[in-house]
mmCIF file of C-alpha atoms and ligand atoms in Angstrom:
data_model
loop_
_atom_site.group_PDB
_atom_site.id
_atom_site.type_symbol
_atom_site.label_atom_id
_atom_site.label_comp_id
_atom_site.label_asym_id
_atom_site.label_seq_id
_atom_site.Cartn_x
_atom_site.Cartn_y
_atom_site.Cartn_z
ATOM 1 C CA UNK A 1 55.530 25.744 9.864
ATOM 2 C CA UNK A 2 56.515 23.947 6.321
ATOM 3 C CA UNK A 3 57.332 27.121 3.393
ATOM 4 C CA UNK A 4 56.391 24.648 0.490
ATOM 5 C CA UNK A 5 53.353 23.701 -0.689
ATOM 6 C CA UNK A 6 50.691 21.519 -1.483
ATOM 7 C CA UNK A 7 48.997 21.941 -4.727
ATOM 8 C CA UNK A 8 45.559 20.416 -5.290
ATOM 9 C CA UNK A 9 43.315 20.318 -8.356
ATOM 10 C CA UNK A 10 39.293 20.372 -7.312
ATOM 11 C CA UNK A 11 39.993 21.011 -3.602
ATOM 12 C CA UNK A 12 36.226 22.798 -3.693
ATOM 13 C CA UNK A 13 34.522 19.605 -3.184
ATOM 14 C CA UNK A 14 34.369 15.881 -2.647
ATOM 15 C CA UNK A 15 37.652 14.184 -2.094
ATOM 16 C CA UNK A 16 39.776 16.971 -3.134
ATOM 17 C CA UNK A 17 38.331 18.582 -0.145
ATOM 18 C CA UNK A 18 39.173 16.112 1.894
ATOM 19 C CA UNK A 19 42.364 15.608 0.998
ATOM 20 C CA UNK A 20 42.967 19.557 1.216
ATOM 21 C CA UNK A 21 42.062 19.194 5.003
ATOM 22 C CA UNK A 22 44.282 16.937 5.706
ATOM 23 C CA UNK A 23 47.432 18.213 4.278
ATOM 24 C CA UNK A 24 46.571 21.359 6.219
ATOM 25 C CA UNK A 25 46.264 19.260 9.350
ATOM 26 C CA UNK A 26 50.070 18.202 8.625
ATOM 27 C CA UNK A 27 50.289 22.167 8.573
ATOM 28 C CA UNK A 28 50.913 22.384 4.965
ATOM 29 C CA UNK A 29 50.372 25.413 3.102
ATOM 30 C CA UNK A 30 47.855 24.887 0.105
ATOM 31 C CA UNK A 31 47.443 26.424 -2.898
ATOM 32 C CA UNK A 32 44.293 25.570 -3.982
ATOM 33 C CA UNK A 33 42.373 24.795 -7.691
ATOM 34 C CA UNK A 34 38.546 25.397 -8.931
ATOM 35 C CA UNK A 35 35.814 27.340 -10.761
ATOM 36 C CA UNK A 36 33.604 28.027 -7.963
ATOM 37 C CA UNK A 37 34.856 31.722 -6.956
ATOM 38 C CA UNK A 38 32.690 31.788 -4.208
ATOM 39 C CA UNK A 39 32.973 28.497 -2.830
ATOM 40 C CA UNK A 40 37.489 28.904 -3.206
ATOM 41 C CA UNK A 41 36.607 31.725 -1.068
ATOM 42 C CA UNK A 42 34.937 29.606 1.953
ATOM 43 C CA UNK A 43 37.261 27.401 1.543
ATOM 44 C CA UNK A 44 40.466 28.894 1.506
ATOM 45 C CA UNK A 45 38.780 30.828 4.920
ATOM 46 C CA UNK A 46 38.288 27.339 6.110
ATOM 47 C CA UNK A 47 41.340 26.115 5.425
ATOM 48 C CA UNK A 48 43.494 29.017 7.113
ATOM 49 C CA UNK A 49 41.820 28.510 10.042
ATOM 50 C CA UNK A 50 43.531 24.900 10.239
ATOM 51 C CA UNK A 51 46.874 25.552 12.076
ATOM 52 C CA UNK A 52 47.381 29.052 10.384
ATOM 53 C CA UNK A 53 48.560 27.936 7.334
ATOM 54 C CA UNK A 54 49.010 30.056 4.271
ATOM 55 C CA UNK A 55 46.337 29.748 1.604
ATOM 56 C CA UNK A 56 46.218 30.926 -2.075
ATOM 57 C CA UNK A 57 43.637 30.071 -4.426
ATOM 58 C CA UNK A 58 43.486 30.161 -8.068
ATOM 59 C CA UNK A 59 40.116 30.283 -10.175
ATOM 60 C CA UNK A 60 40.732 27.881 -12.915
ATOM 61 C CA UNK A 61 38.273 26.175 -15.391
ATOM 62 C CA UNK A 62 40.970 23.250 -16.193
ATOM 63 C CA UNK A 63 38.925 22.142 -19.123
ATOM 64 C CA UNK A 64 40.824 24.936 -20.881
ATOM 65 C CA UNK A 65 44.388 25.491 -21.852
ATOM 66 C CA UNK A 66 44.955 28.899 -20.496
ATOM 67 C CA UNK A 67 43.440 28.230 -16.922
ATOM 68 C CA UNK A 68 46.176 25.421 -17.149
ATOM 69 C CA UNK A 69 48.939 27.664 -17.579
ATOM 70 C CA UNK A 70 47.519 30.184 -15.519
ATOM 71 C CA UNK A 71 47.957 27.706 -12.799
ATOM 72 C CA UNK A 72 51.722 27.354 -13.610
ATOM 73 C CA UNK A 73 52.550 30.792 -13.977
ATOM 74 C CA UNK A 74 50.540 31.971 -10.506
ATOM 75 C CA UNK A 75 53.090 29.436 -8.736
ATOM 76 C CA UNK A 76 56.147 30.890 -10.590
ATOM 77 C CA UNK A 77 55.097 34.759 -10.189
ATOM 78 C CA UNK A 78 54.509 34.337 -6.700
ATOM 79 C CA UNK A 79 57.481 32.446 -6.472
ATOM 80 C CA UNK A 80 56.102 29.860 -4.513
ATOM 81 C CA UNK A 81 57.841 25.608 -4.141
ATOM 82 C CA UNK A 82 54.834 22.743 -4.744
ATOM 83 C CA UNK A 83 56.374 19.651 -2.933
ATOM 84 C CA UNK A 84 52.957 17.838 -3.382
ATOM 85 C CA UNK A 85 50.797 18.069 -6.456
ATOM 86 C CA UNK A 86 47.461 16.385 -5.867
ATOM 87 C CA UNK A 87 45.531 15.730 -9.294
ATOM 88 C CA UNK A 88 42.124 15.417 -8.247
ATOM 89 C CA UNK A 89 39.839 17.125 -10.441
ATOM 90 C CA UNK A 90 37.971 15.143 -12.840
ATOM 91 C CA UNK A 91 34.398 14.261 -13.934
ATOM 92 C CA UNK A 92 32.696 11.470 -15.734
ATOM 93 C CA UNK A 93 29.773 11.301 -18.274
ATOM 94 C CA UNK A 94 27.230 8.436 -18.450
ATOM 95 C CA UNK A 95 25.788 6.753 -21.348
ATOM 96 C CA UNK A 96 26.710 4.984 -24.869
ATOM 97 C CA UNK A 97 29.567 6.425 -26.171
ATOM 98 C CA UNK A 98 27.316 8.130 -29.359
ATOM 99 C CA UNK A 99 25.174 9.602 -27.265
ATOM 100 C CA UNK A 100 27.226 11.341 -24.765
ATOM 101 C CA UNK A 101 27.684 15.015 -25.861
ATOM 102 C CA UNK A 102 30.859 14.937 -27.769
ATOM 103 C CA UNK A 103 31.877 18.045 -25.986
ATOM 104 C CA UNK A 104 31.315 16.781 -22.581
ATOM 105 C CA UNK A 105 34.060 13.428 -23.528
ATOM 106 C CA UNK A 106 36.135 15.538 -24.994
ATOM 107 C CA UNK A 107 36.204 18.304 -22.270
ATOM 108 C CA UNK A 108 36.434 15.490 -19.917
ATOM 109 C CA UNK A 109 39.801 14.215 -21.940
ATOM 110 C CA UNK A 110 41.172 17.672 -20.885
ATOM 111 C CA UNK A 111 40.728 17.794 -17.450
ATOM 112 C CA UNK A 112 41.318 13.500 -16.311
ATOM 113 C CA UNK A 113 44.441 13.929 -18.881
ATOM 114 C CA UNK A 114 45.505 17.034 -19.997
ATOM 115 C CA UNK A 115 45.209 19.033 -17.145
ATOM 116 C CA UNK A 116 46.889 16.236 -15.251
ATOM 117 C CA UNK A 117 49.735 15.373 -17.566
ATOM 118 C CA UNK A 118 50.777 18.925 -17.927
ATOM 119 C CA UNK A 119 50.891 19.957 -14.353
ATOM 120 C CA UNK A 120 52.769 16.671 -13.975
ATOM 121 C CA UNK A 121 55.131 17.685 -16.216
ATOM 122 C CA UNK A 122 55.942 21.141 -14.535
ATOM 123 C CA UNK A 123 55.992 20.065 -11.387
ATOM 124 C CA UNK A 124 57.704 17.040 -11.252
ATOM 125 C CA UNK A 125 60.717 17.935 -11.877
ATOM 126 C CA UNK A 126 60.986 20.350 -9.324
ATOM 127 C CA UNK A 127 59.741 17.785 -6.991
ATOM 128 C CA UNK A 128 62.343 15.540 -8.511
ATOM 129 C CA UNK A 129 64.937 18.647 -7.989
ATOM 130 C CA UNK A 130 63.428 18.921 -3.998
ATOM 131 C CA UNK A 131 63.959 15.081 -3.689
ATOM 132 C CA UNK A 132 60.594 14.885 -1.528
ATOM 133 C CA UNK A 133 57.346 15.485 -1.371
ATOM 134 C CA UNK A 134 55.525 14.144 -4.944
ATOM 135 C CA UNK A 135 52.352 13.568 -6.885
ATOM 136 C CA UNK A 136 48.971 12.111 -5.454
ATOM 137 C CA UNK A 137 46.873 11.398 -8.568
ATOM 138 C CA UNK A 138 42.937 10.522 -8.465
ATOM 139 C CA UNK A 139 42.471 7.662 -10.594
ATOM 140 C CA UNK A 140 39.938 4.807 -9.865
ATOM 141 C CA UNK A 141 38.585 1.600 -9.569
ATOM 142 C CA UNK A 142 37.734 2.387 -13.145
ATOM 143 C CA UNK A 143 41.093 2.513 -14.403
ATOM 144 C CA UNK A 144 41.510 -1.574 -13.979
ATOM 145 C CA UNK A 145 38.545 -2.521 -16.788
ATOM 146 C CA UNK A 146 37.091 -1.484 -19.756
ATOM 147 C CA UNK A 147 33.592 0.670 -19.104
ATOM 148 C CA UNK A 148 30.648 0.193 -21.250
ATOM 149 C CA UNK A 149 28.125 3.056 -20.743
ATOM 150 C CA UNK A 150 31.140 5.375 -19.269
ATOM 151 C CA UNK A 151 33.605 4.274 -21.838
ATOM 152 C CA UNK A 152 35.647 7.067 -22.170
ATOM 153 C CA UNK A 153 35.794 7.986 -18.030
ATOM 154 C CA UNK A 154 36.863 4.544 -17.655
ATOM 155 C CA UNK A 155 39.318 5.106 -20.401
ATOM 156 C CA UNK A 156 40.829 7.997 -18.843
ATOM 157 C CA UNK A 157 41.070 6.640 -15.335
ATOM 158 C CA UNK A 158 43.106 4.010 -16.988
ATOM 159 C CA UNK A 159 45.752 6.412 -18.327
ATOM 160 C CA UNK A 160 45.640 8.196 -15.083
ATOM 161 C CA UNK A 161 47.006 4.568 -13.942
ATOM 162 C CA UNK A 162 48.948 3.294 -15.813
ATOM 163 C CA UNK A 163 50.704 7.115 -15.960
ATOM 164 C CA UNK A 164 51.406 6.823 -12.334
ATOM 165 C CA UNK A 165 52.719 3.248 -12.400
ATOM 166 C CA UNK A 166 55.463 3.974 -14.996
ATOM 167 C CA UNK A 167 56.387 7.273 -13.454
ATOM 168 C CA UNK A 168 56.747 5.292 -10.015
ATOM 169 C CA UNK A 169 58.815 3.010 -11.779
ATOM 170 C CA UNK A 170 60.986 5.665 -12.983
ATOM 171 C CA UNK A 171 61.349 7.200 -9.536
ATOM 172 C CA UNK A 172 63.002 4.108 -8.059
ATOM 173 C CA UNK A 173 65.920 5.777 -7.291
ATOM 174 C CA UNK A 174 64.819 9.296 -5.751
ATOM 175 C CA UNK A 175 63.205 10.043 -2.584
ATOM 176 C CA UNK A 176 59.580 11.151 -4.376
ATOM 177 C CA UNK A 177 56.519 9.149 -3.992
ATOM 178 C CA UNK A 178 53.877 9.186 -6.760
ATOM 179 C CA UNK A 179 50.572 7.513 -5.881
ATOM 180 C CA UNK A 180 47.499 6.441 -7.500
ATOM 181 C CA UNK A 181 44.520 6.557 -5.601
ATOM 182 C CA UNK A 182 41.785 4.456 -6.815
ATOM 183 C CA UNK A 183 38.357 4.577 -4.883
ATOM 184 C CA UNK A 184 35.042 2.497 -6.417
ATOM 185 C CA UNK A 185 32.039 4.653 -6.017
ATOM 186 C CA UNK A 186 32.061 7.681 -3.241
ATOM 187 C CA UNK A 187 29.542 9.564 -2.219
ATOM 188 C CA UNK A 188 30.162 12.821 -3.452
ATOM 189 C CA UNK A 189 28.738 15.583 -6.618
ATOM 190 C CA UNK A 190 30.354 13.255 -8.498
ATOM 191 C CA UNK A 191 27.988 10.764 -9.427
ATOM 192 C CA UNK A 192 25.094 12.922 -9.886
ATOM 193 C CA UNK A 193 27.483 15.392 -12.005
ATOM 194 C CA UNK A 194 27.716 12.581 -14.903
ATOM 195 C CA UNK A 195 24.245 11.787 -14.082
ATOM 196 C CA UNK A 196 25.464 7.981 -13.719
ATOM 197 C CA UNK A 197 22.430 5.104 -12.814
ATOM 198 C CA UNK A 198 24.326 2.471 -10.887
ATOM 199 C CA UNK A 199 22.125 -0.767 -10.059
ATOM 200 C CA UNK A 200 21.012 -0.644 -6.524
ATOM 201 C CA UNK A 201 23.658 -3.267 -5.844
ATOM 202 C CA UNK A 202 26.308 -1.217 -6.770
ATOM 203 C CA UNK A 203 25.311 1.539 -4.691
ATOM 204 C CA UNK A 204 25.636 -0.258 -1.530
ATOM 205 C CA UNK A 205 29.617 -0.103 -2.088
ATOM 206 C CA UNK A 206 29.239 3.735 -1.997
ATOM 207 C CA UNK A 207 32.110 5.156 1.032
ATOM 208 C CA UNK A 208 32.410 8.644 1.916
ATOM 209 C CA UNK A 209 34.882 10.871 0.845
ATOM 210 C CA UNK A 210 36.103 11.497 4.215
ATOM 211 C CA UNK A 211 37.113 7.782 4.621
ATOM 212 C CA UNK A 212 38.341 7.509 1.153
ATOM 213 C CA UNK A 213 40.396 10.535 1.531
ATOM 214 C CA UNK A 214 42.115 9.327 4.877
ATOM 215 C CA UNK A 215 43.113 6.324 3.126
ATOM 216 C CA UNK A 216 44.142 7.561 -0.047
ATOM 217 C CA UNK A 217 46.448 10.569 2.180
ATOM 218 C CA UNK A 218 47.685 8.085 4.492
ATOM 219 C CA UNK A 219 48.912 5.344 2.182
ATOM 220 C CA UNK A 220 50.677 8.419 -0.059
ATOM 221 C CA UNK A 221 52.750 9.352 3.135
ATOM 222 C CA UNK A 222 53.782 5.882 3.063
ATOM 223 C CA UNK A 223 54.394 6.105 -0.512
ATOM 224 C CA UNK A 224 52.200 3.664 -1.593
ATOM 225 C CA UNK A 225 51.930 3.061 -5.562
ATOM 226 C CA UNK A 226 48.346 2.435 -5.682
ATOM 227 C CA UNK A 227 45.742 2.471 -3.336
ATOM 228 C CA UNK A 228 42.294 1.185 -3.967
ATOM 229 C CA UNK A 229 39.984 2.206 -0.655
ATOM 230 C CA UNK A 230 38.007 -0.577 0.954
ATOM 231 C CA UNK A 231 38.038 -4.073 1.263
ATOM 232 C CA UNK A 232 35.387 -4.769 -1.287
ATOM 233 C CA UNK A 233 36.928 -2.527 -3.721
ATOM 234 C CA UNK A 234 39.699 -4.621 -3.055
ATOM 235 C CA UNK A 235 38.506 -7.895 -3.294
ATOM 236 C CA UNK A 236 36.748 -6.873 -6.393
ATOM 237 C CA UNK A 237 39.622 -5.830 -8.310
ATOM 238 C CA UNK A 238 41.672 -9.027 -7.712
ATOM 239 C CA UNK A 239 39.006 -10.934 -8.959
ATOM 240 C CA UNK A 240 38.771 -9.074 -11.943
ATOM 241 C CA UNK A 241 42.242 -9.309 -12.392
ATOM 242 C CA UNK A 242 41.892 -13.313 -13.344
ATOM 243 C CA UNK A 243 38.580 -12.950 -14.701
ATOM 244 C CA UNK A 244 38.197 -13.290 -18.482
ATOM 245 C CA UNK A 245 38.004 -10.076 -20.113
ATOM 246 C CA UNK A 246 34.583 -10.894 -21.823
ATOM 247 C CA UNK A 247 33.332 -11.763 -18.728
ATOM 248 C CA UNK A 248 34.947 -8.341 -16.865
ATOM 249 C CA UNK A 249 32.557 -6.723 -19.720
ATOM 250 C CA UNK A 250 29.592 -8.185 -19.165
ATOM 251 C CA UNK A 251 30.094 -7.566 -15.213
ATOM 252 C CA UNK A 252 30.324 -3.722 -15.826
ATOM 253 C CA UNK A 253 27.887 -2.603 -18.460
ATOM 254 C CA UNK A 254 25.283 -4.552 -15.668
ATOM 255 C CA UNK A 255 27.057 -2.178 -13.022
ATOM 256 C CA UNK A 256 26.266 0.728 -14.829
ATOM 257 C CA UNK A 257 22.858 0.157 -15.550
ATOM 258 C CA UNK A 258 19.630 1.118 -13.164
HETATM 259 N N1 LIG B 1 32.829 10.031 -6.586
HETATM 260 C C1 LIG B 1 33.189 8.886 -7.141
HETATM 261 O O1 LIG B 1 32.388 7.929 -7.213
HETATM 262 C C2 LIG B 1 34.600 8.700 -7.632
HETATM 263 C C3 LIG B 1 35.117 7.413 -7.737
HETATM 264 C C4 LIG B 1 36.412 7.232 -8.210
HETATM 265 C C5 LIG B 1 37.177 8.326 -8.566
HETATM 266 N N2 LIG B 1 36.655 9.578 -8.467
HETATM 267 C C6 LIG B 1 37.497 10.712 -8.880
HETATM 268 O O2 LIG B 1 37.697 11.551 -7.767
HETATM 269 C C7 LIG B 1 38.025 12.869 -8.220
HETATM 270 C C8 LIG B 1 37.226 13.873 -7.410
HETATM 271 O O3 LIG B 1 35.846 13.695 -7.668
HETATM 272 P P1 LIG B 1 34.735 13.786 -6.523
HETATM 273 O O4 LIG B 1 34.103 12.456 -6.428
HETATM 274 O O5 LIG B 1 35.293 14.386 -5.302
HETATM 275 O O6 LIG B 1 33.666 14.713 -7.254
HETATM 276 P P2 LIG B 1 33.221 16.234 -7.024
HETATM 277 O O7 LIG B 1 32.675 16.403 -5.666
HETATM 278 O O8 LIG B 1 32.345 16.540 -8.202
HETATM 279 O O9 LIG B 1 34.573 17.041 -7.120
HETATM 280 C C9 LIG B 1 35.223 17.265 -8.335
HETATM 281 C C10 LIG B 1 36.189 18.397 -8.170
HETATM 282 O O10 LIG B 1 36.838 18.593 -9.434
HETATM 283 C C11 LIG B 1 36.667 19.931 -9.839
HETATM 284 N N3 LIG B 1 36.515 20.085 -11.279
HETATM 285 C C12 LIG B 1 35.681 19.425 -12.112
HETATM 286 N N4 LIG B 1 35.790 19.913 -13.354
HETATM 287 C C13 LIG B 1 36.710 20.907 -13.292
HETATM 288 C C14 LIG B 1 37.247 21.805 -14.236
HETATM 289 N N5 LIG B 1 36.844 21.822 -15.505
HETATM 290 N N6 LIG B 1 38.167 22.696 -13.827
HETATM 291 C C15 LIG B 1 38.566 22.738 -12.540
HETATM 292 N N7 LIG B 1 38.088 21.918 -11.592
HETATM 293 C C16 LIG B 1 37.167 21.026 -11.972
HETATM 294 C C17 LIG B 1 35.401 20.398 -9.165
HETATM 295 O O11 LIG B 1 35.420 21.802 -9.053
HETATM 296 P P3 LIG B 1 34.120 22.682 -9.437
HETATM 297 O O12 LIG B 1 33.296 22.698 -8.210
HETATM 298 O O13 LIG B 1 34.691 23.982 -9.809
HETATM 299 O O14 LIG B 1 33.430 21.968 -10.568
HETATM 300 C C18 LIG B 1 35.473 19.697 -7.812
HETATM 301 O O15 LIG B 1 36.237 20.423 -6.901
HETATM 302 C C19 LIG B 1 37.727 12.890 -9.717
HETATM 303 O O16 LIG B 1 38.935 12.794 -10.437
HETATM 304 C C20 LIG B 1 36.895 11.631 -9.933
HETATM 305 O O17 LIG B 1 37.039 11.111 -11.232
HETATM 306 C C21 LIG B 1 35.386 9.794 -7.997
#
């Protein structure tokens, strides 16, 4: 049995759930993230049952500040090592920028960045000071273009990215693995979360969170920089690569559309 542990934002549902399984296959101990009190609870029962592993779960609305550092200080009092940090929690909102709920961006900003760069900051260089183990972060297939209709998700997807690429940069020369795990659409609360209309075309490309998960674990053992799930998420993204921007535009706002 490993003593360190895995940290994991969201592990209450979707592919943070997913993910949280899996580590605990690998018998790692988990300390686990959410605002569902009840459903932590089922969880972390779940979760022990997986190879006996130890279990500790914080209640944490990540949207806020405190619950952020509440987070940090529950690892320190309880004196406990994170050799993997998995940033997964994060939502979207759906619609033209001014008329999305300012709140509901701006509360998004803190949990896709804040949240993210701040437990990346305290726990990185512990991981850096373990030399192993390191940082799975939930970006996606969002982060590559510009999103009209979920501008600001988009927007923060793409720091998520581009944050991981220059830390992986920056890790050259240690033995810790940073990922970014970019999935297109899953199938999970997600979608219906940000209320987000995708054209029926678009929904077709939906994958489960199981599968996405599997990849996204599997590729971060291998230290992978970035991992984008399925072959048509693939393909798509390289062709958007040498696409014209104005054109990568047009392409989306008809994505996100009914
Ligand atoms: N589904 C997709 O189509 C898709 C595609 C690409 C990337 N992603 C990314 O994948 C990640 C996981 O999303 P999912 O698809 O698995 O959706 P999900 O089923 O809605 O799961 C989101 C998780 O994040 C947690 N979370 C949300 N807001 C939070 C907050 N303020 N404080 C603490 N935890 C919070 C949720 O916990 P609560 O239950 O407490 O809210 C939940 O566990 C997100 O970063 C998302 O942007 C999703």
């Amino acid at each position: 049995m490993k003593n360190n542990y895995t940290l994991i934002t969201g592990a209450t549902s979707g592919i943070g759930y997913e993910l949280a399984k899996l580590f605990a296959k690998d018998k790692n101990n988990l300390i686990i993230v959410g605002r569902d009190t009840e459903r932590l609870k089922k969880v972390k029962a779940e979760l022990e049952e997986i190879n006996s592993i130890k279990v500790h779960s914080v209640e944490a609305d990540l949207k806020l500040e405190a619950y952020v550092e509440k987070v940090i200080k529950f690892v320190d009092e309880n004196n406990l090592t994170v050799e993997n940090l998995v940033n997964n929690a994060g939502f979207g909102s759906f619609g033209h920028f001014h008329e999305v709920d300012t709140e509901k961006d701006l509360d998004m900003i803190k949990v896709n960045i804040y949240a993210l760069t701040r437990l990346t900051k305290s726990f990185l260089p512990r991981i850096i000071e373990l030399d192993k183990g390191g940082i799975l972060n939930v970006a996606s297939t969002a982060a590559f273009v510009p999103g009209p209709k979920m501008s600001v998700y988009y927007a923060t997807k793409a720091y998520v990215l581009s944050l991981t690429e220059a830390l992986g940069e920056e890790l050259k020369d240690t033995n810790v693995k940073i990922t970014a795990l970019c999935p297109g659409p899953v199938k999970t609360n997600f979608q219906s979360r940000a209320e987000v209309m995708k054209s029926e075309k678009a929904k077709k490309y939906m994958m489960d969170a199981e599968t996405v998960a599997y990849i996204g674990y599997k590729n971060y053992l291998k230290g992978k920089l970035i991992v984008i799930p399925g072959l048509k998420n693939k393909f798509m993204i390289q062709a958007l690569r040498v696409a014209p921007r104005s054109a990568i535009r047009k392409i989306i706002r008809s994505v996100n559309t009914k």
